Coordinates of C-alpha atoms and ligand atoms in Angstrom, one line a residue:
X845 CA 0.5 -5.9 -16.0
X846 CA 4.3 -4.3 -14.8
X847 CA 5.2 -1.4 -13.3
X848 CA 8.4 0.7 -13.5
X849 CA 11.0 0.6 -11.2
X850 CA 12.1 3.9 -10.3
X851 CA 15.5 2.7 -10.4
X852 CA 16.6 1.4 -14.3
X853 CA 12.8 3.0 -15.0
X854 CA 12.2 -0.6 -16.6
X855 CA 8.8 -2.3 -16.5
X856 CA 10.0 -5.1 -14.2
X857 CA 7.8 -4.8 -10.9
X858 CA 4.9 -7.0 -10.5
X859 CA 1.4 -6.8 -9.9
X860 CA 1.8 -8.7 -6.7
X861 CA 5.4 -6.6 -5.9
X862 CA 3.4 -3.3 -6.5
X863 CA 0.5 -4.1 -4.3
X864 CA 3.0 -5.5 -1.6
X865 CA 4.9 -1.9 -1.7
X866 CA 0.7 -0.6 -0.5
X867 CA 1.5 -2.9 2.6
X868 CA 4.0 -1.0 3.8
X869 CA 6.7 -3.7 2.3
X870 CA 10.0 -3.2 0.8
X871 CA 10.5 -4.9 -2.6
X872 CA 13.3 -5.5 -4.4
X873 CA 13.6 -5.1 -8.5
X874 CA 14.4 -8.1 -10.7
X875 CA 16.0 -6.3 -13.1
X876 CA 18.7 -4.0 -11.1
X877 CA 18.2 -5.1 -7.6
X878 CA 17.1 -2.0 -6.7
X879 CA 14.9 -1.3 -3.3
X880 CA 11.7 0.2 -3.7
X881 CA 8.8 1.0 -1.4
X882 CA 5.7 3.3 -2.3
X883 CA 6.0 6.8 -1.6
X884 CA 5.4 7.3 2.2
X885 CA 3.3 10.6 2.5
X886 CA 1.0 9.2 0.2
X887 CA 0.8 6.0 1.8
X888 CA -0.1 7.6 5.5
X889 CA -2.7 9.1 3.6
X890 CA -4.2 5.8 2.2
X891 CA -3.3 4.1 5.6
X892 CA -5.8 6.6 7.3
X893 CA -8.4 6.0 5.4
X894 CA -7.6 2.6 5.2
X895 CA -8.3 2.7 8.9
X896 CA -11.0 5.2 9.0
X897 CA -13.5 2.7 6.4
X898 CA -12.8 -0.2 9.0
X899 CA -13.5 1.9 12.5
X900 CA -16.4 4.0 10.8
X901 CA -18.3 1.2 8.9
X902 CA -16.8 -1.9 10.7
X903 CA -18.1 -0.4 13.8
X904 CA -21.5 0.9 12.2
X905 CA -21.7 -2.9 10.9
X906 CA -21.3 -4.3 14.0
X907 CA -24.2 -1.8 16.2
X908 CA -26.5 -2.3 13.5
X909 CA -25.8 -6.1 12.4
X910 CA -25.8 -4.5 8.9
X911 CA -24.6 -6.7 5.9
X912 CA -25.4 -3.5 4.3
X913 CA -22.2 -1.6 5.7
X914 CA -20.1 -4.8 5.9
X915 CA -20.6 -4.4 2.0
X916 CA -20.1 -0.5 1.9
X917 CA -16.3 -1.7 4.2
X918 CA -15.7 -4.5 2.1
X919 CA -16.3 -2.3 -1.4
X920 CA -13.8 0.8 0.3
X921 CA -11.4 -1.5 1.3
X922 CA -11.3 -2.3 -2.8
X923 CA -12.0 1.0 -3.7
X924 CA -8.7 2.1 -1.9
X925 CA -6.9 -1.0 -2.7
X926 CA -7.0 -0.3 -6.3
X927 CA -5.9 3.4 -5.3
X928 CA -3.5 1.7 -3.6
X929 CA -2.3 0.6 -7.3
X930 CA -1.9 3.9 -8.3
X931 CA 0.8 5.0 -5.0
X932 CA 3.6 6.1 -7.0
X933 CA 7.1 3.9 -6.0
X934 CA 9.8 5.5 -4.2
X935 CA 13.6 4.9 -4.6
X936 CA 15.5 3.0 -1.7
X937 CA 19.2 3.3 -0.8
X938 CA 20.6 -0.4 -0.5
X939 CA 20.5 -1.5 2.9
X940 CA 24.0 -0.9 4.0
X941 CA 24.7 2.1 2.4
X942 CA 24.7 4.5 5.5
X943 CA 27.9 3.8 8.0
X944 CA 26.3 3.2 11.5
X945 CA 26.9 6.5 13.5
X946 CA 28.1 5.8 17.2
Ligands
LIG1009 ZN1 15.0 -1.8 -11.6

């Protein structure tokens, strides 16, 4: 499974490189060298809830010694992993592009 990079718009990024970009991590393209990260708004928004499923049911897991909502954390944190997936890729400048301003 590859995804396109939105630089040469060539199937080159990984399945491990695309799920890395849903961690907040830069990636580089094989192909053109391009840098790539997943598109910020929509990666606040998945952080949030992200954090909201493990404060909401983590905590509810924990008051309740639940396995039952350990399972309903553990199944959202999938759930939104594999929405993660879908966070569409954003184009990078190369690092040194931007003179430093003094
Ligand atoms: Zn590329």
């Amino acid at each position: 499974m590859k995804f396109c990079c939105p630089h040469c718009k060539k199937p080159t990024l990984s399945l491990k490189q695309k799920y890395l970009t849903g961690k907040w991590r830069e990636v580089y393209c094989p192909e053109c060298g391009g840098r790539i990260c997943a598109q910020p708004i929509v990666l606040a928004v998945l952080s949030f809830f992200y954090t909201w499923d493990v404060m909401l049911f983590g905590y509810v897991a924990l008051a309740k010694h639940s396995w039952f909502y350990f399972g309903v954390l553990a199944t959202g944190w999938l759930v939104l992993d594999l929405l993660n997936l879908t966070c569409p890729v954003s184009r990078m400048r190369p690092k040194n592009s931007n003179p430093k301003i003094t």
